[in-house]
PDB file of C-alpha atoms and ligand atoms in Angstrom:
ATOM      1  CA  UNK A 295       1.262   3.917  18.218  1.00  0.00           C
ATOM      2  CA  UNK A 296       0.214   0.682  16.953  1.00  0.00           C
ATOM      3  CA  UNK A 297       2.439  -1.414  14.360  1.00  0.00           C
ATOM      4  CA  UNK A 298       0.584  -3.690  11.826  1.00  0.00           C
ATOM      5  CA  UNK A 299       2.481  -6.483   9.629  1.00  0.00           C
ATOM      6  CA  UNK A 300       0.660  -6.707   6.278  1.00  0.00           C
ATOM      7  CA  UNK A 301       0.573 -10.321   5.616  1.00  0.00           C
ATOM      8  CA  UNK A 302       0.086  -9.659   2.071  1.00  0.00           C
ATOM      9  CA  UNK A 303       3.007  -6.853   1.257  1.00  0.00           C
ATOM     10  CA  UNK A 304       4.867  -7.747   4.594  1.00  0.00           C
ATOM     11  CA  UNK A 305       5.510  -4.068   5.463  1.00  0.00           C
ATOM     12  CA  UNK A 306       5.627  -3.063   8.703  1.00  0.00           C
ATOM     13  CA  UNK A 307       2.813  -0.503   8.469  1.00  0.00           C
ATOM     14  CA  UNK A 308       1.639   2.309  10.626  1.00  0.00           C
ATOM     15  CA  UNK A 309      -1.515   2.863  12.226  1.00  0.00           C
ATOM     16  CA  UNK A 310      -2.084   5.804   9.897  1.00  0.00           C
ATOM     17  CA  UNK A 311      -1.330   3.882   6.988  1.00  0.00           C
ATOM     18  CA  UNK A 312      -4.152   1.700   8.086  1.00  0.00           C
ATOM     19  CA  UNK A 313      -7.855   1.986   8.482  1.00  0.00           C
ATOM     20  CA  UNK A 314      -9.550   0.161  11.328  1.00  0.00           C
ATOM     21  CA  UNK A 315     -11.931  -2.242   9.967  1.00  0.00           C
ATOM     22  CA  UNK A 316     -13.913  -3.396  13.580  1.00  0.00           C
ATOM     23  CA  UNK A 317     -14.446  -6.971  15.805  1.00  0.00           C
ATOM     24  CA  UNK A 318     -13.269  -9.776  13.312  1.00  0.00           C
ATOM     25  CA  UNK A 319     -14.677 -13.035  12.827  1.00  0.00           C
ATOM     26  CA  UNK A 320     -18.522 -11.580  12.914  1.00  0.00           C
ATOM     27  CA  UNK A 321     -21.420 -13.765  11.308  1.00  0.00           C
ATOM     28  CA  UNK A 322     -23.227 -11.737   8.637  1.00  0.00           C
ATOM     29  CA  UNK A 323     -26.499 -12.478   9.222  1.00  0.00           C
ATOM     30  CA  UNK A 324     -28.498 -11.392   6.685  1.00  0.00           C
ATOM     31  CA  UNK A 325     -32.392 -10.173   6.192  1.00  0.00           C
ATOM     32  CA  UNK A 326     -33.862 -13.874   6.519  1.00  0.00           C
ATOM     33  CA  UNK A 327     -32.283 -13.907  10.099  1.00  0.00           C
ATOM     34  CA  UNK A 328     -33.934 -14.047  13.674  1.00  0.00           C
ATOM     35  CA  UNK A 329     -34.151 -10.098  15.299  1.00  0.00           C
ATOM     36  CA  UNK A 330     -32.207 -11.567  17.621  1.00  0.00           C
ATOM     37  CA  UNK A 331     -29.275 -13.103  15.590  1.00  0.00           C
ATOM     38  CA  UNK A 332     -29.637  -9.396  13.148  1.00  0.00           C
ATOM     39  CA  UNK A 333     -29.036  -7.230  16.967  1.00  0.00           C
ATOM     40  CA  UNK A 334     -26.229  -8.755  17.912  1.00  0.00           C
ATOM     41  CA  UNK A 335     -24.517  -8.635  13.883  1.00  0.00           C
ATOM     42  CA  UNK A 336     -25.180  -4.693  14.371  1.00  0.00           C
ATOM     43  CA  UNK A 337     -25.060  -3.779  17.896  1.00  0.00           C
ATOM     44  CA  UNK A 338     -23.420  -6.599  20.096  1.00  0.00           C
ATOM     45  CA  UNK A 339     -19.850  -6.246  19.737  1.00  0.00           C
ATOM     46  CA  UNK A 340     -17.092  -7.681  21.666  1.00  0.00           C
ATOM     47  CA  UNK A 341     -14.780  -5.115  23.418  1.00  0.00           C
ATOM     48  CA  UNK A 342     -12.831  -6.983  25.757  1.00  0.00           C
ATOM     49  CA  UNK A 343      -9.949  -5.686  27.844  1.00  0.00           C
ATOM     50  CA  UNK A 344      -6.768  -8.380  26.674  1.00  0.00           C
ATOM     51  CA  UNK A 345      -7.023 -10.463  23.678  1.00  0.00           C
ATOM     52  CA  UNK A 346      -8.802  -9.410  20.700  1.00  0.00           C
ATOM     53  CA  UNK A 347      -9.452 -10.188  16.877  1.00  0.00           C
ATOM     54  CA  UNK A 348      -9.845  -7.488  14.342  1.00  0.00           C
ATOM     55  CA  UNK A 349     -10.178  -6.375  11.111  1.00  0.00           C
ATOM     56  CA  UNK A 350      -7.844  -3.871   9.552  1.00  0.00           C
ATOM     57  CA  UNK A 351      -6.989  -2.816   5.768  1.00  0.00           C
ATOM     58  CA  UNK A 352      -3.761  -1.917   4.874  1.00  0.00           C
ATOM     59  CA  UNK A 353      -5.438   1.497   3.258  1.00  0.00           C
ATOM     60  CA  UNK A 354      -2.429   3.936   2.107  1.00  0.00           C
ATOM     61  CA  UNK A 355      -0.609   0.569   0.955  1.00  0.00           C
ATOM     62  CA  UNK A 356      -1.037  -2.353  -0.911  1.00  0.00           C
ATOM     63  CA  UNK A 357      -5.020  -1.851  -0.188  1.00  0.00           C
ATOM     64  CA  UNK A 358      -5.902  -5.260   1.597  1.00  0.00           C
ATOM     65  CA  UNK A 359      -8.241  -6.435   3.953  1.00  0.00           C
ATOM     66  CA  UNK A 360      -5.851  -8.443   6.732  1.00  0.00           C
ATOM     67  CA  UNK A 361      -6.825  -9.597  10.617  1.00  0.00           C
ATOM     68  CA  UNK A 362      -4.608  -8.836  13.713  1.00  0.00           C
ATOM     69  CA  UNK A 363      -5.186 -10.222  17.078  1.00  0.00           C
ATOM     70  CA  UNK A 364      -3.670  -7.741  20.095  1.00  0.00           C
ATOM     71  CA  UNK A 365      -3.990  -6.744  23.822  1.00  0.00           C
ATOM     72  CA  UNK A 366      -6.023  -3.872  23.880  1.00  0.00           C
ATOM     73  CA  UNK A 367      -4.217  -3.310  27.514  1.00  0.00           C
ATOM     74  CA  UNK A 368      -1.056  -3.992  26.815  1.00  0.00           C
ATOM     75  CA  UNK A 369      -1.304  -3.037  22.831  1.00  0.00           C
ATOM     76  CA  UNK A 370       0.957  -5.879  21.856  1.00  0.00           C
ATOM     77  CA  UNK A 371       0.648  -7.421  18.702  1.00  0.00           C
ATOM     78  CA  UNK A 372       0.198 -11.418  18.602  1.00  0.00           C
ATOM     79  CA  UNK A 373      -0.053 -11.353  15.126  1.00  0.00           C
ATOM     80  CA  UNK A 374      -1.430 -10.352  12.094  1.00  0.00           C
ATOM     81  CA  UNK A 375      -3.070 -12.790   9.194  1.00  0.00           C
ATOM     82  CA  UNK A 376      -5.115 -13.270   6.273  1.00  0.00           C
ATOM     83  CA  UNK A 377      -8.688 -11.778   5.559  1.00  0.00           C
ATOM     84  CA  UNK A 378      -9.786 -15.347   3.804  1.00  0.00           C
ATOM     85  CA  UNK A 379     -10.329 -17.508   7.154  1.00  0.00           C
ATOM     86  CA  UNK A 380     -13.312 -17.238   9.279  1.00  0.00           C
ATOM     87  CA  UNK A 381     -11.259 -18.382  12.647  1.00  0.00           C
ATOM     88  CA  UNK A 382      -7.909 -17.199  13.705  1.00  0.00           C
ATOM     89  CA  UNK A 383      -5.626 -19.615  13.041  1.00  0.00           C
ATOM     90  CA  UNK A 384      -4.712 -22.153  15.683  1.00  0.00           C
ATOM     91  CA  UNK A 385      -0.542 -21.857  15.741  1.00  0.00           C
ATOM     92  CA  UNK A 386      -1.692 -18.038  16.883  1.00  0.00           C
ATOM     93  CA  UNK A 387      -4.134 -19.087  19.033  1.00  0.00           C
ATOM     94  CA  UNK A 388      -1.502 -21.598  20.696  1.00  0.00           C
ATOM     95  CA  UNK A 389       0.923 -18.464  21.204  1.00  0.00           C
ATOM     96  CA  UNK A 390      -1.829 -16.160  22.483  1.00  0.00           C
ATOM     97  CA  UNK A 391      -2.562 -19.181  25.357  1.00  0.00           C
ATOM     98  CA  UNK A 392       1.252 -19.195  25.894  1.00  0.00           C
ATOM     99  CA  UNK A 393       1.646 -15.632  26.709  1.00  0.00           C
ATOM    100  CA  UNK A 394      -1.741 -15.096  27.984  1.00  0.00           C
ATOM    101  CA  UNK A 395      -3.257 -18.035  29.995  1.00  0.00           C
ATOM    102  CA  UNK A 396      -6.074 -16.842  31.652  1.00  0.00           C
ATOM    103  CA  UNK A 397      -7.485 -15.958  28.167  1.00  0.00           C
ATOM    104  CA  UNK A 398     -10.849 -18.366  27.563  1.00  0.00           C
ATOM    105  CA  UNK A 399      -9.779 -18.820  24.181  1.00  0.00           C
ATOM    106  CA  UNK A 400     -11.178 -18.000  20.674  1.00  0.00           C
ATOM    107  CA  UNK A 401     -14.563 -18.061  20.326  1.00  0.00           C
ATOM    108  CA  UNK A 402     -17.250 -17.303  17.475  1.00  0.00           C
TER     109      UNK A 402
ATOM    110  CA  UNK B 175      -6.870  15.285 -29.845  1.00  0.00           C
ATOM    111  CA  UNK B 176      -6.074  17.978 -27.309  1.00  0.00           C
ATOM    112  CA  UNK B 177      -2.896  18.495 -26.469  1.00  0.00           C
ATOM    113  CA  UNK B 178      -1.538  16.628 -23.517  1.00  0.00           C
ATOM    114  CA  UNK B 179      -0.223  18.435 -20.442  1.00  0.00           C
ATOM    115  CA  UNK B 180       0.907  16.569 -17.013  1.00  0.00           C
ATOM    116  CA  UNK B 181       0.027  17.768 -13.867  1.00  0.00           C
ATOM    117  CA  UNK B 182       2.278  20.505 -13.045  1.00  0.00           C
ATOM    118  CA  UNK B 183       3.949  20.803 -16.643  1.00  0.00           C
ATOM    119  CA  UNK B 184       7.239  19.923 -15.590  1.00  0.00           C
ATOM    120  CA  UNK B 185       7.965  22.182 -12.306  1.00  0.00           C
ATOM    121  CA  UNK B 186      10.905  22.451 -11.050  1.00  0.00           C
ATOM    122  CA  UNK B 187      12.400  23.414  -7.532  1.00  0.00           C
ATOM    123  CA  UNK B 188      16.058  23.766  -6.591  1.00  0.00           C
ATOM    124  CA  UNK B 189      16.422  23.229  -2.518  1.00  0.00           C
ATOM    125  CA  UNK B 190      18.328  21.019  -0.221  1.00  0.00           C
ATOM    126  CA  UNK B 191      17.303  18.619  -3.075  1.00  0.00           C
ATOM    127  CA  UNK B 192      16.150  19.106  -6.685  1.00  0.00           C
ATOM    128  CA  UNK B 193      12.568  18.356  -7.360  1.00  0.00           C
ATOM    129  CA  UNK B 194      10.916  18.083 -10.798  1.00  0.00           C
ATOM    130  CA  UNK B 195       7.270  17.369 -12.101  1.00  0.00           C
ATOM    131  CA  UNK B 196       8.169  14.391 -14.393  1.00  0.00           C
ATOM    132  CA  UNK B 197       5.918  15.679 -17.430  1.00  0.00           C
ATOM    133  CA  UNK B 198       4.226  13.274 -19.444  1.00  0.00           C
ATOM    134  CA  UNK B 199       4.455   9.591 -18.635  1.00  0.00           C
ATOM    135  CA  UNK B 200       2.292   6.821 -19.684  1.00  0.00           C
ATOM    136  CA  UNK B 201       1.250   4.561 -16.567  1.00  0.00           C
ATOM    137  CA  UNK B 202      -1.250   1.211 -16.698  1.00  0.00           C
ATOM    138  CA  UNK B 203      -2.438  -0.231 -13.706  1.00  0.00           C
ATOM    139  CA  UNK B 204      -2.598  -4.068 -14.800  1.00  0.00           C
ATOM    140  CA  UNK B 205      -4.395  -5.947 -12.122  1.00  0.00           C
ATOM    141  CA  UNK B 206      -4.827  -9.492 -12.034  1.00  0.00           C
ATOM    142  CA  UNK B 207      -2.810 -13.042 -11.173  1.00  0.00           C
ATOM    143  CA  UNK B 208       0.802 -12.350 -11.125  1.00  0.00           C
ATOM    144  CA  UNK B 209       1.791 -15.728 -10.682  1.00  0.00           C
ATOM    145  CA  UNK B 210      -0.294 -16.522 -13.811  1.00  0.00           C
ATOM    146  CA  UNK B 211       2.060 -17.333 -16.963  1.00  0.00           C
ATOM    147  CA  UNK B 212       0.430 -15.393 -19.419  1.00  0.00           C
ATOM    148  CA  UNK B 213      -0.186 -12.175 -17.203  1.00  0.00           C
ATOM    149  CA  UNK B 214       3.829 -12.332 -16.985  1.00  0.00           C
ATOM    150  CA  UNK B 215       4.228 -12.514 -20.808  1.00  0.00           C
ATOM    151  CA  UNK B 216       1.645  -9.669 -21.517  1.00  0.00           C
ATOM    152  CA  UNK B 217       4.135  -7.472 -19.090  1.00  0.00           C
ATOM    153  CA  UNK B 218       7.192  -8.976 -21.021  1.00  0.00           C
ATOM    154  CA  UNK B 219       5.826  -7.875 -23.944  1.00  0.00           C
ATOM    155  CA  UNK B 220       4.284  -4.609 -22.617  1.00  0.00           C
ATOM    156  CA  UNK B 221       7.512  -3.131 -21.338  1.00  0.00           C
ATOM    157  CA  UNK B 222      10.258  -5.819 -22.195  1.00  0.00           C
ATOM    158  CA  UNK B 223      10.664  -6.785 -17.885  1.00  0.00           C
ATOM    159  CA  UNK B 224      10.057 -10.212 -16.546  1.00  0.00           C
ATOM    160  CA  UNK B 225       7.349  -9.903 -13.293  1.00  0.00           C
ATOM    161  CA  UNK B 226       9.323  -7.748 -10.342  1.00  0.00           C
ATOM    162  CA  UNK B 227       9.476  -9.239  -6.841  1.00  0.00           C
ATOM    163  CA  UNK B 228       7.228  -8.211  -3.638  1.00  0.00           C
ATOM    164  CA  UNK B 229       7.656  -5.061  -3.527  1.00  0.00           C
ATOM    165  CA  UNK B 230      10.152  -4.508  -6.477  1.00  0.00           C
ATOM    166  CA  UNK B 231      10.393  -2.210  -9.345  1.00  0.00           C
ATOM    167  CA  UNK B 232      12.563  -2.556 -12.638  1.00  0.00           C
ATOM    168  CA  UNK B 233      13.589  -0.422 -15.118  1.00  0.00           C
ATOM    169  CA  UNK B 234      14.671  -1.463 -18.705  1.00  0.00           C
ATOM    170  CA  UNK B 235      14.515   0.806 -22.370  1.00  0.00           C
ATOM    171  CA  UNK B 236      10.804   0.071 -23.037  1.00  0.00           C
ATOM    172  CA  UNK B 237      10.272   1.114 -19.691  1.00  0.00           C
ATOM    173  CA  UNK B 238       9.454  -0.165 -15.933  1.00  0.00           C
ATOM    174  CA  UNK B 239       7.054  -1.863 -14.198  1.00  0.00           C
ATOM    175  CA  UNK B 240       6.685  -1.536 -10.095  1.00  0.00           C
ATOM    176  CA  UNK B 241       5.123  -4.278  -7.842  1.00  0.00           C
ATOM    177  CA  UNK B 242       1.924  -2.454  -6.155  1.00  0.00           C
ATOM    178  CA  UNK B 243      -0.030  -4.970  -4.531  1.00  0.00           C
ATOM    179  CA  UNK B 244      -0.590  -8.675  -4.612  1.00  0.00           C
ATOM    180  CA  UNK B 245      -2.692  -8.470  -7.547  1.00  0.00           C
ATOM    181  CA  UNK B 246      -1.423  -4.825  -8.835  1.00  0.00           C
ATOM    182  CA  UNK B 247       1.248  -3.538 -10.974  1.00  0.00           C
ATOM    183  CA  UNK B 248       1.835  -0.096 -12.425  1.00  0.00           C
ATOM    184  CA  UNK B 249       3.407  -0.315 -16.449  1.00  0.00           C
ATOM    185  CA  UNK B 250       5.390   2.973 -17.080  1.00  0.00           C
ATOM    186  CA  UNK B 251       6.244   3.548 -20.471  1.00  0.00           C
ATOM    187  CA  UNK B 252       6.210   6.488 -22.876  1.00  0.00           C
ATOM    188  CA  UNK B 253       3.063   8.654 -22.746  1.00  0.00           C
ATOM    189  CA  UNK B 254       2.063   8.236 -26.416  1.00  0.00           C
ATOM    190  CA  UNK B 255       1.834   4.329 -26.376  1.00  0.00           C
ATOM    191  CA  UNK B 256       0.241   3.742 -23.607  1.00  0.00           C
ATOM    192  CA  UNK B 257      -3.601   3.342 -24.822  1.00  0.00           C
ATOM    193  CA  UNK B 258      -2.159   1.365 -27.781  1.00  0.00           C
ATOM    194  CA  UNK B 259      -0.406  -0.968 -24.801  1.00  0.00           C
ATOM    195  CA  UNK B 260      -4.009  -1.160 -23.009  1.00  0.00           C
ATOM    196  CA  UNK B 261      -5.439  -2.458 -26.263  1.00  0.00           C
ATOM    197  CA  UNK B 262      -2.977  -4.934 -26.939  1.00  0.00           C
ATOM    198  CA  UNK B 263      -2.288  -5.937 -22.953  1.00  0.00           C
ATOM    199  CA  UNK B 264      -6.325  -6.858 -23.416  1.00  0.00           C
ATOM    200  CA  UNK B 265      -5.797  -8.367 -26.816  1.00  0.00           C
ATOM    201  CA  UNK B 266      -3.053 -10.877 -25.310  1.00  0.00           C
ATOM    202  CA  UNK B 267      -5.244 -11.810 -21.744  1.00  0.00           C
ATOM    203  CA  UNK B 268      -8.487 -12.065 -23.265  1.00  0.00           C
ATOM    204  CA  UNK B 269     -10.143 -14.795 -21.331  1.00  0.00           C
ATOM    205  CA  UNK B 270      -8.056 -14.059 -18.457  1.00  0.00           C
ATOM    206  CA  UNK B 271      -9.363 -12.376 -15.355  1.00  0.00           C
ATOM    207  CA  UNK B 272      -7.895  -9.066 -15.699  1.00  0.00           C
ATOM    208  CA  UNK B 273      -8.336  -5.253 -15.328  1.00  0.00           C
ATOM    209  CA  UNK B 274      -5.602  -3.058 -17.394  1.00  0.00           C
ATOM    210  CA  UNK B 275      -6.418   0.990 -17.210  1.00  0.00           C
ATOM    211  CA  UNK B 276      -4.232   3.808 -18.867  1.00  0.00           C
ATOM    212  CA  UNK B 277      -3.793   6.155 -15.561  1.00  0.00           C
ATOM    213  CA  UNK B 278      -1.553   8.447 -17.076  1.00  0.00           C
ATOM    214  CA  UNK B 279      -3.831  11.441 -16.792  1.00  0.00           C
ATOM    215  CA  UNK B 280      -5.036  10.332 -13.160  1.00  0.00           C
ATOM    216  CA  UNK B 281      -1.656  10.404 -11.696  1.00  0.00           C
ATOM    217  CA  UNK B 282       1.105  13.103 -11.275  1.00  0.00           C
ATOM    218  CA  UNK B 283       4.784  11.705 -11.098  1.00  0.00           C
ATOM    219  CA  UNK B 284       7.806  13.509  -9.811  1.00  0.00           C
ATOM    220  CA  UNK B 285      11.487  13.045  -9.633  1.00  0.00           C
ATOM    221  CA  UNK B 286      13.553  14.180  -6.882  1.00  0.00           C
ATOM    222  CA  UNK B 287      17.539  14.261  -7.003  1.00  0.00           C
ATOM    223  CA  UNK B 288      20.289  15.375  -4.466  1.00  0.00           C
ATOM    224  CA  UNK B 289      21.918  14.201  -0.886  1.00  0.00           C
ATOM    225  CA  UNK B 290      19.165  14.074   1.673  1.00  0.00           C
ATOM    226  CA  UNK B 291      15.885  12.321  -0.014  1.00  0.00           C
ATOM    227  CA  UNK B 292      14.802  10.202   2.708  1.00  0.00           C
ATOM    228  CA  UNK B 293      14.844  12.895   4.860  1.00  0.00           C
ATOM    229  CA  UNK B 294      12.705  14.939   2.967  1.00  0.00           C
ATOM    230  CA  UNK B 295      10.304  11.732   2.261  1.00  0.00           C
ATOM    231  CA  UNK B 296      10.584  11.403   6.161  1.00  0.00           C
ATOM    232  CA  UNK B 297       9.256  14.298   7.307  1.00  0.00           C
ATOM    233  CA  UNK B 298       5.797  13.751   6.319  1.00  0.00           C
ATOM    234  CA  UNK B 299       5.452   9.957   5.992  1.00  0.00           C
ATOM    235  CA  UNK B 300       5.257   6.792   8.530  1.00  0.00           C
ATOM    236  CA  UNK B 301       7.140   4.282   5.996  1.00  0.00           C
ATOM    237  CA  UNK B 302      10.786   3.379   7.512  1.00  0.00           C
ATOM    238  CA  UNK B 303      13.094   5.580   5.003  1.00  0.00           C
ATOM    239  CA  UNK B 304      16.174   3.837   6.333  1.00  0.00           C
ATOM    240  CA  UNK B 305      18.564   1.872   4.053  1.00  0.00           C
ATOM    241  CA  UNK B 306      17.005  -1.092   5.695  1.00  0.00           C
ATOM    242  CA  UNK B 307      13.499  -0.355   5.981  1.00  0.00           C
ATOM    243  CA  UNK B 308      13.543   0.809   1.793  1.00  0.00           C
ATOM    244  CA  UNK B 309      16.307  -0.679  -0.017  1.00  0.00           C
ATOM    245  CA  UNK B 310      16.981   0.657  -3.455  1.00  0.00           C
ATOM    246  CA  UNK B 311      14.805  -0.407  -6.020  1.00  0.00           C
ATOM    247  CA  UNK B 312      11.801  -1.250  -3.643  1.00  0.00           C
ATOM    248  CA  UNK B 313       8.366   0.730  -3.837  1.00  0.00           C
ATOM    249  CA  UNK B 314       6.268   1.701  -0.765  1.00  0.00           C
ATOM    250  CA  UNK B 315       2.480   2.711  -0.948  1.00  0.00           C
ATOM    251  CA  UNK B 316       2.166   5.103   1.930  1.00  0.00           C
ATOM    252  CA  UNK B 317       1.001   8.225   2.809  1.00  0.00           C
ATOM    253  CA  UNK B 318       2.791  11.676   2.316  1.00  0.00           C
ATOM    254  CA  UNK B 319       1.224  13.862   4.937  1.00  0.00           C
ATOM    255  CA  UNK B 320      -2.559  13.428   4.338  1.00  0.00           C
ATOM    256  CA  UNK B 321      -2.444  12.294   0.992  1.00  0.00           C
ATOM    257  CA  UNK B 322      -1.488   8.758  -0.591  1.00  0.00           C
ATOM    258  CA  UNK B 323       1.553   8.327  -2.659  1.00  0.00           C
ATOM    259  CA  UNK B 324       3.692   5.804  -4.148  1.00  0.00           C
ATOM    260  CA  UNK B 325       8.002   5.862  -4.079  1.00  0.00           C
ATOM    261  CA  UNK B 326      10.879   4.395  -4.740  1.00  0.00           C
ATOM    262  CA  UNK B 327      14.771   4.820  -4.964  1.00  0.00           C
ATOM    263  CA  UNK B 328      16.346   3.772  -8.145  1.00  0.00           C
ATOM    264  CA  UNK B 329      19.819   4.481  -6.292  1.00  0.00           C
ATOM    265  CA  UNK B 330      20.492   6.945  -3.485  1.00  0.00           C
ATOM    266  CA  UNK B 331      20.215  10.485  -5.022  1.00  0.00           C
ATOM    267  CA  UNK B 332      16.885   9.728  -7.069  1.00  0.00           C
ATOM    268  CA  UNK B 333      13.544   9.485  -5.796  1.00  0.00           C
ATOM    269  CA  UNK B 334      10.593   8.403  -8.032  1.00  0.00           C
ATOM    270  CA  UNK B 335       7.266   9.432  -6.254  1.00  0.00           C
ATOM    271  CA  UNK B 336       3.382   9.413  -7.674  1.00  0.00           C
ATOM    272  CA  UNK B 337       0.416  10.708  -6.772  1.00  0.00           C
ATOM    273  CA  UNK B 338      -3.010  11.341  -7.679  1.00  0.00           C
ATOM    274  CA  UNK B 339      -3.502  14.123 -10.399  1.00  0.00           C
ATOM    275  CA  UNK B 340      -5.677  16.012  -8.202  1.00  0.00           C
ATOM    276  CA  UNK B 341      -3.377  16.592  -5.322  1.00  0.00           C
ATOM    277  CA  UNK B 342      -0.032  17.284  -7.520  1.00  0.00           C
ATOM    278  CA  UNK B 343       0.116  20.786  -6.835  1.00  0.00           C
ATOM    279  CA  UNK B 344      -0.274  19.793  -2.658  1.00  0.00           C
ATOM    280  CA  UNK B 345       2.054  17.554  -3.102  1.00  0.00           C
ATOM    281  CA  UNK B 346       4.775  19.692  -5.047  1.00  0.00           C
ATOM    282  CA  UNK B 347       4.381  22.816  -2.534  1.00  0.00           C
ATOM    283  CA  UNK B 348       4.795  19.930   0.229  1.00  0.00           C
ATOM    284  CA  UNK B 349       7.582  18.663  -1.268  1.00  0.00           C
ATOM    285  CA  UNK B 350       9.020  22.303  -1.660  1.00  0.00           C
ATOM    286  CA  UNK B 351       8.606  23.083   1.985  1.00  0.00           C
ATOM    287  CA  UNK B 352      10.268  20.075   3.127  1.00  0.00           C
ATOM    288  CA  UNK B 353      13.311  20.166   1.307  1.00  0.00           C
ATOM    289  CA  UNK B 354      13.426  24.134   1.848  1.00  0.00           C
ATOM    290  CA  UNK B 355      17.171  24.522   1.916  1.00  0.00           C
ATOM    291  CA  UNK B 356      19.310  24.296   5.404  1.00  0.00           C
ATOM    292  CA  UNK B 357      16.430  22.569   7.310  1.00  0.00           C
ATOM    293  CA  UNK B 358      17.247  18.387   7.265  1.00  0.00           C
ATOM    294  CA  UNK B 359      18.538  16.752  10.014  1.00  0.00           C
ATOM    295  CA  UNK B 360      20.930  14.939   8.081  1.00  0.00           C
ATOM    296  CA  UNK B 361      20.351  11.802  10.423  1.00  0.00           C
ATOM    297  CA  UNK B 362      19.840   9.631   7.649  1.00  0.00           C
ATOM    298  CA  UNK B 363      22.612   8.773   4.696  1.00  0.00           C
TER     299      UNK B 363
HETATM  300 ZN1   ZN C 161      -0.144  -4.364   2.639  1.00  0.00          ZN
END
């Protein structure tokens, strides 16, 4: 069971009190886009085994959009943060190369 | 004007803890700023309470106000005033980015009393309903099995908890079964 810290009501929520919200940090592209760059928005998403970025919203809560980055292996939690960045930020990306330093590293 | 009847019209069950459909009770959702000056005096002078803390809820004689999300609070006050409230909350913020809604008819409230309420809470929701993980006077948004719902404690024996109208009557038989009398673990105080 996975354990989510809202960074906006700070509660220690649930996994069912959350609803999973996909790969974070994805470019919109929009209709004016190459077919190439519109594929990979819809189809090409990252599903790595170790670190990951994603989107969650604290649903049965306080209702907010928030990011979490977490071993999909291991499950543990590096952290959770705000929906209003477009990169995770780099104090979490410092611990995630501390406790995990094979990983490549954050990348768009 | 048709007459006015809450969700359940004041139900009552007597278990391993007493549990009552509140009856009428005016509720706003105010959205907006809450660190914005003026959205603090509209509550002031909604419901007489200075802005609660993350989280918080407090209760005065005009009535309470609960802390529901960064940009959310819930006004509780009697059920008569609260469109008259509305118009004057909007009155008072005009010009500021707001959203104020009387929910009182979109929401079921009930009250539950006795030895034994986080356990009864516990049974069907994932919040922590330890001392520590809800201290008195706090709200948490959860889930109550399937459905959402809102809490708090205003001191050990009395439980505050909303819902939507529409599953009230899920809600109270849930309730009913899990504080069906002899069956908590009493694990927590
Ligand atoms: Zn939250």
């Amino acid at each position: 069971m996975l354990i989510l810290t809202c960074p906006y009501c700070g509660i220690d929520a649930d996994e069912t009190d959350l609803a999973p919200g996909g790969e974070a940090h994805v470019t919109r592209h929009g209709a004016d886009a190459s077919d190439d760059d519109f594929e990979a928005y819809l189809f090409h998403k990252r599903n790595p085994r170790g670190v990951h970025f994603e989107r969650w919203r604290h649903v049965y809560g306080c209702g907010k959009w928030f990011h979490a980055a977490r071993d999909t292996m291991t499950l543990e939690v590096f952290g959770t943060y705000p929906a209003q960045t477009l990169v995770p930020p780099k104090t979490l990306q410092t611990k995630i190369k501390k406790k995990r330093p094979d990983w490549k590293g954050f990348k768009k | 004007m048709s007459e006015a009847v809450s969700a359940l019209n004041g139900a009552e069950f007597n278990g391993a803890v007493r549990i009552s459909e509140a009856g009428l009770l005016g509720m706003i959702t105010l959205r907006g700023d809450l660190e914005d000056a003026k959205l603090a005096a509209a509550v002031k002078a909604a419901v007489g309470l200075a802005m609660p803390a993350k989280r918080g809820v407090r209760d005065g004689k005009k009535g309470s106000v609960a802390w529901m999300s960064p940009d959310e609070l819930l006004l509780m006050l009697p059920y008569a005033g609260a469109d008259q409230t509305v118009a004057r909350l909007d009155k008072s913020l005009e010009g500021v980015h707001h959203l104020a809604v009387n929910v009182s008819d979109a929401r079921a409230v009930f009250h539950l009393e006795g030895r034994g309420l986080r356990e009864v809470i516990a049974k069907g929701s994932p919040a922590d309903l330890s001392s520590m993980g809800l201290p008195v006077g706090e709200v948490r948004r959860t889930r109550l099995g399937q459905v959402a719902v809102a809490f708090w404690l205003s001191d050990e024996d009395h439980l505050t908890l909303i819902c939507f109208r529409s599953v009230g009557a899920h809600v109270f038989a849930w309730l009913k079964n899990a504080a069906a009398e002899g069956t908590l673990p009493e694990f927590l105080g």
